[in-house]
Amino acid sequence: MLKDKLRLKDFTLGSWLMSGSPVIADVMATAGLEWLVIDHEHTCTDFHQIDNLISRIQKNKIEALVRVAKNDEVFIKKVLDAGANGVVIPMVKSLEDAKRAIDYCYYPPFGKRGVGLFTAQGYGYEFEKYVQNHRHQTTVIFQIEHVDALRDIDSMTQLEGVDGFIIGPYDFSASMGKPGKFDDPEISQALSAVERAVIKSGKSLGYHIVQPDTHLLAQKKSQGYSFFAFSIDYLLLGNSLREKLNLIKEGL
């Protein structure tokens, strides 16, 4: 289970679904990954599609997470009720943001999540079982993608209920006025401060390797990162196609 791997800081590898395609979800879910994140923040994927994708992914015996559109009670509640194994919550920039997110993910008395009877609760027939187990089975990951998070990162890492922190490199660099300039010294310094705080806390540190760069993954792993979202569906498809086409053209 991903939540256990994050607790132990074991290496774990997943990827990202942007297209909303159930066919691509099936293909990726059978490729050897351990989990897939369905993106709801930057895509046209709606709740009906998310509900379907969760089932398609889980039938292949891997975990389905959803990056919700924002740190919002309704978004988080709906995808967890649909049976998602966990959520990635974007733009967690403060201790207040972090506490609110945890409240939205868990039932009272630990949190403040509203109670409903849908897929996750077996449509009411497995409600008691879900209530007893959800805290130990729901994966909650905060996405650190804004420089403002540095102010409260030490406090956020001490919170019970969050399993890991994943860096969103594009938005983090953009928040400093330098989108995509990952090698800029100022950005590198800020990211290093996040890394040190998370690693010191004992929480799991993750990175979204947006471009499918295995060398970058190895580098980040050596720096203490333990969980990785490796690229996104259409970049994996597009890069592979371009590579093969170039080989064909060179051969001709």
Short mmCIF file of C-alpha atoms in Angstrom, two decimals:
data_model
loop_
_atom_site.label_atom_id
_atom_site.label_comp_id
_atom_site.label_asym_id
_atom_site.label_seq_id
_atom_site.Cartn_x
_atom_site.Cartn_y
_atom_site.Cartn_z
CA MET A 1 0.00 0.00 0.00
CA LEU A 2 1.33 3.44 -0.96
CA LYS A 3 0.60 4.91 2.44
CA ASP A 4 2.83 2.27 4.07
CA LYS A 5 5.62 2.86 1.56
CA LEU A 6 5.51 6.57 2.26
CA ARG A 7 5.64 5.95 5.99
CA LEU A 8 8.70 3.75 5.54
CA LYS A 9 10.16 6.08 2.89
CA ASP A 10 10.51 3.14 0.51
CA PHE A 11 11.11 3.88 -3.16
CA THR A 12 7.83 3.94 -5.06
CA LEU A 13 7.07 4.89 -8.65
CA GLY A 14 3.88 6.16 -10.23
CA SER A 15 2.83 8.43 -13.07
CA TRP A 16 0.27 11.05 -14.08
CA LEU A 17 -2.89 10.88 -16.18
CA MET A 18 -3.78 14.09 -18.01
CA SER A 19 -5.72 12.78 -21.00
CA GLY A 20 -8.65 11.28 -19.13
CA SER A 21 -8.50 8.28 -21.48
CA PRO A 22 -9.59 4.97 -19.91
CA VAL A 23 -7.58 3.10 -22.56
CA ILE A 24 -4.36 4.91 -21.65
CA ALA A 25 -5.19 4.38 -17.97
CA ASP A 26 -5.43 0.63 -18.61
CA VAL A 27 -2.17 0.55 -20.55
CA MET A 28 -0.27 2.51 -17.90
CA ALA A 29 -1.81 0.56 -15.02
CA THR A 30 -0.46 -2.69 -16.47
CA ALA A 31 3.04 -1.36 -17.24
CA GLY A 32 4.56 -1.97 -13.80
CA LEU A 33 3.75 1.28 -12.00
CA GLU A 34 2.46 1.18 -8.42
CA TRP A 35 0.02 4.08 -8.64
CA LEU A 36 -1.43 6.66 -11.00
CA VAL A 37 -2.55 10.20 -10.29
CA ILE A 38 -5.63 11.38 -12.17
CA ASP A 39 -5.28 15.10 -12.76
CA HIS A 40 -8.31 17.28 -12.13
CA GLU A 41 -6.49 20.59 -11.76
CA HIS A 42 -5.14 21.23 -15.26
CA THR A 43 -7.41 19.07 -17.42
CA CYS A 44 -10.96 18.83 -18.73
CA THR A 45 -11.51 15.54 -16.88
CA ASP A 46 -14.82 15.74 -15.01
CA PHE A 47 -16.09 13.86 -11.95
CA HIS A 48 -17.88 11.24 -14.02
CA GLN A 49 -14.63 10.44 -15.86
CA ILE A 50 -12.68 10.43 -12.60
CA ASP A 51 -15.13 7.93 -11.11
CA ASN A 52 -14.61 5.64 -14.12
CA LEU A 53 -10.82 6.05 -14.13
CA ILE A 54 -10.54 5.16 -10.45
CA SER A 55 -12.26 1.83 -11.13
CA ARG A 56 -10.22 1.15 -14.28
CA ILE A 57 -6.94 1.73 -12.46
CA GLN A 58 -7.85 -0.24 -9.35
CA LYS A 59 -9.03 -3.28 -11.30
CA ASN A 60 -5.41 -3.61 -12.43
CA LYS A 61 -4.33 -3.92 -8.77
CA ILE A 62 -2.61 -0.56 -8.48
CA GLU A 63 -3.70 2.52 -6.54
CA ALA A 64 -5.61 5.48 -7.95
CA LEU A 65 -5.00 8.95 -6.56
CA VAL A 66 -6.55 12.21 -7.69
CA ARG A 67 -4.88 15.58 -7.82
CA VAL A 68 -7.88 17.68 -6.95
CA ALA A 69 -8.49 21.03 -8.60
CA LYS A 70 -7.77 22.90 -5.37
CA ASN A 71 -7.71 22.57 -1.60
CA ASP A 72 -11.47 22.46 -1.42
CA GLU A 73 -13.84 20.53 0.84
CA VAL A 74 -16.21 19.47 -1.95
CA PHE A 75 -13.54 18.39 -4.46
CA ILE A 76 -11.69 16.30 -1.87
CA LYS A 77 -14.84 14.73 -0.41
CA LYS A 78 -16.24 13.74 -3.80
CA VAL A 79 -13.13 11.93 -5.07
CA LEU A 80 -12.57 10.10 -1.78
CA ASP A 81 -16.23 9.05 -1.72
CA ALA A 82 -15.74 7.80 -5.30
CA GLY A 83 -13.17 5.38 -3.92
CA ALA A 84 -9.84 7.08 -4.66
CA ASN A 85 -6.98 5.65 -2.62
CA GLY A 86 -5.81 9.15 -1.87
CA VAL A 87 -5.44 12.74 -2.96
CA VAL A 88 -2.69 15.07 -4.05
CA ILE A 89 -3.58 18.56 -2.86
CA PRO A 90 -2.06 21.42 -4.86
CA MET A 91 -0.75 24.78 -3.69
CA VAL A 92 -0.44 24.01 0.02
CA LYS A 93 1.27 27.27 0.97
CA SER A 94 0.72 27.63 4.74
CA LEU A 95 0.05 25.80 7.97
CA GLU A 96 -3.55 26.95 7.73
CA ASP A 97 -3.85 25.41 4.24
CA ALA A 98 -2.37 22.16 5.53
CA LYS A 99 -4.68 21.88 8.54
CA ARG A 100 -7.72 22.61 6.38
CA ALA A 101 -6.71 19.89 3.89
CA ILE A 102 -6.35 17.29 6.63
CA ASP A 103 -9.77 18.23 7.99
CA TYR A 104 -11.28 17.66 4.55
CA CYS A 105 -9.72 14.19 4.16
CA TYR A 106 -10.71 12.50 7.42
CA TYR A 107 -13.92 11.94 9.34
CA PRO A 108 -14.44 13.29 12.88
CA PRO A 109 -13.06 13.22 15.46
CA PHE A 110 -9.71 13.49 13.61
CA GLY A 111 -11.02 15.67 10.78
CA LYS A 112 -14.19 17.36 9.60
CA ARG A 113 -15.01 15.49 6.40
CA GLY A 114 -18.70 15.20 5.62
CA VAL A 115 -20.24 11.73 5.61
CA GLY A 116 -21.82 10.24 2.51
CA LEU A 117 -22.60 6.79 1.17
CA PHE A 118 -21.07 6.16 -2.23
CA THR A 119 -18.50 3.81 -3.81
CA ALA A 120 -15.91 4.02 -1.03
CA GLN A 121 -18.49 3.12 1.60
CA GLY A 122 -19.94 0.25 -0.43
CA TYR A 123 -23.03 2.38 -1.05
CA GLY A 124 -23.76 2.18 2.67
CA TYR A 125 -23.30 -1.56 3.09
CA GLU A 126 -19.65 -1.22 4.19
CA PHE A 127 -19.86 2.12 5.96
CA GLU A 128 -18.66 0.91 9.36
CA LYS A 129 -15.69 -0.88 7.79
CA TYR A 130 -14.74 2.23 5.85
CA VAL A 131 -14.99 4.47 8.92
CA GLN A 132 -12.71 2.14 10.88
CA ASN A 133 -10.10 1.81 8.15
CA HIS A 134 -10.08 5.07 6.19
CA ARG A 135 -7.46 6.83 8.32
CA HIS A 136 -5.02 3.96 7.77
CA GLN A 137 -5.77 3.55 4.07
CA THR A 138 -6.23 7.08 2.70
CA THR A 139 -3.05 8.60 1.28
CA VAL A 140 -2.74 12.37 1.67
CA ILE A 141 0.02 14.15 -0.22
CA PHE A 142 0.65 17.88 -0.13
CA GLN A 143 2.06 19.49 -3.24
CA ILE A 144 4.68 22.13 -2.48
CA GLU A 145 4.65 24.39 -5.49
CA HIS A 146 4.92 27.93 -4.16
CA VAL A 147 7.79 29.71 -2.44
CA ASP A 148 5.39 30.95 0.28
CA ALA A 149 5.32 27.38 1.64
CA LEU A 150 8.84 27.91 2.98
CA ARG A 151 7.48 30.06 5.81
CA ASP A 152 5.52 27.16 7.36
CA ILE A 153 7.21 24.08 5.93
CA ASP A 154 8.68 23.00 9.28
CA SER A 155 5.27 23.22 10.97
CA MET A 156 3.49 21.48 8.09
CA THR A 157 5.83 18.50 8.23
CA GLN A 158 4.93 17.92 11.88
CA LEU A 159 1.22 17.46 11.20
CA GLU A 160 -0.38 14.07 11.68
CA GLY A 161 -2.45 13.00 8.70
CA VAL A 162 -0.15 14.00 5.85
CA ASP A 163 1.84 11.14 4.34
CA GLY A 164 4.20 12.92 1.97
CA PHE A 165 5.22 16.11 0.25
CA ILE A 166 5.74 16.29 -3.50
CA ILE A 167 7.52 19.11 -5.27
CA GLY A 168 5.70 20.73 -8.20
CA PRO A 169 8.75 22.19 -9.99
CA TYR A 170 7.02 24.25 -12.66
CA ASP A 171 4.69 26.19 -10.36
CA PHE A 172 7.39 26.52 -7.70
CA SER A 173 9.74 28.19 -10.18
CA ALA A 174 6.87 30.31 -11.52
CA SER A 175 6.06 31.53 -8.00
CA MET A 176 9.56 33.01 -7.95
CA GLY A 177 9.06 34.71 -11.31
CA LYS A 178 11.19 32.25 -13.24
CA PRO A 179 8.93 29.55 -14.70
CA GLY A 180 10.88 26.48 -15.80
CA LYS A 181 14.27 27.84 -14.70
CA PHE A 182 15.00 24.89 -12.43
CA ASP A 183 18.77 25.44 -12.43
CA ASP A 184 18.52 29.05 -11.31
CA PRO A 185 20.54 29.42 -8.05
CA GLU A 186 17.71 31.19 -6.22
CA ILE A 187 15.22 28.45 -7.10
CA SER A 188 17.69 25.67 -6.28
CA GLN A 189 18.32 27.24 -2.88
CA ALA A 190 14.61 27.50 -2.10
CA LEU A 191 13.96 23.91 -3.17
CA SER A 192 16.89 22.73 -1.05
CA ALA A 193 15.29 24.36 2.00
CA VAL A 194 12.08 22.42 1.34
CA GLU A 195 14.05 19.19 0.90
CA ARG A 196 15.93 19.65 4.17
CA ALA A 197 12.77 20.37 6.15
CA VAL A 198 10.86 17.35 4.83
CA ILE A 199 13.77 14.92 5.15
CA LYS A 200 14.55 16.15 8.68
CA SER A 201 10.92 15.59 9.72
CA GLY A 202 11.01 11.94 8.64
CA LYS A 203 8.18 12.45 6.17
CA SER A 204 8.43 11.13 2.63
CA LEU A 205 9.69 13.52 -0.06
CA GLY A 206 8.49 13.20 -3.65
CA TYR A 207 9.12 14.81 -7.02
CA HIS A 208 7.17 15.03 -10.25
CA ILE A 209 9.62 14.20 -13.04
CA VAL A 210 7.55 15.93 -15.71
CA GLN A 211 9.85 15.29 -18.65
CA PRO A 212 10.64 11.52 -18.67
CA ASP A 213 14.25 11.91 -17.55
CA THR A 214 15.63 8.82 -15.79
CA HIS A 215 18.90 10.61 -14.97
CA LEU A 216 16.99 13.31 -13.07
CA LEU A 217 15.10 10.62 -11.17
CA ALA A 218 18.38 8.96 -10.13
CA GLN A 219 19.78 12.34 -9.07
CA LYS A 220 16.74 13.18 -6.94
CA LYS A 221 16.76 9.72 -5.37
CA SER A 222 20.37 10.27 -4.28
CA GLN A 223 19.26 13.55 -2.65
CA GLY A 224 16.73 11.83 -0.40
CA TYR A 225 13.59 11.74 -2.52
CA SER A 226 11.76 8.43 -2.24
CA PHE A 227 8.57 8.66 -4.30
CA PHE A 228 8.26 9.80 -7.87
CA ALA A 229 5.54 10.60 -10.36
CA PHE A 230 7.35 9.77 -13.59
CA SER A 231 6.19 12.03 -16.40
CA ILE A 232 2.64 12.28 -17.77
CA ASP A 233 0.71 10.15 -20.22
CA TYR A 234 0.89 12.27 -23.36
CA LEU A 235 4.58 13.16 -22.90
CA LEU A 236 5.43 9.47 -22.59
CA LEU A 237 3.44 8.76 -25.76
CA GLY A 238 4.70 11.78 -27.68
CA ASN A 239 8.37 11.31 -26.80
CA SER A 240 8.29 7.63 -27.71
CA LEU A 241 6.61 8.36 -31.05
CA ARG A 242 9.05 11.14 -31.92
CA GLU A 243 12.01 8.93 -31.05
CA LYS A 244 10.77 6.10 -33.28
CA LEU A 245 9.90 8.45 -36.14
CA ASN A 246 13.36 10.00 -36.03
CA LEU A 247 14.93 6.54 -36.22
CA ILE A 248 12.74 5.67 -39.20
CA LYS A 249 13.58 8.92 -41.00
CA GLU A 250 17.30 8.48 -40.32
CA GLY A 251 17.11 4.93 -41.67
CA LEU A 252 15.38 6.08 -44.85
#
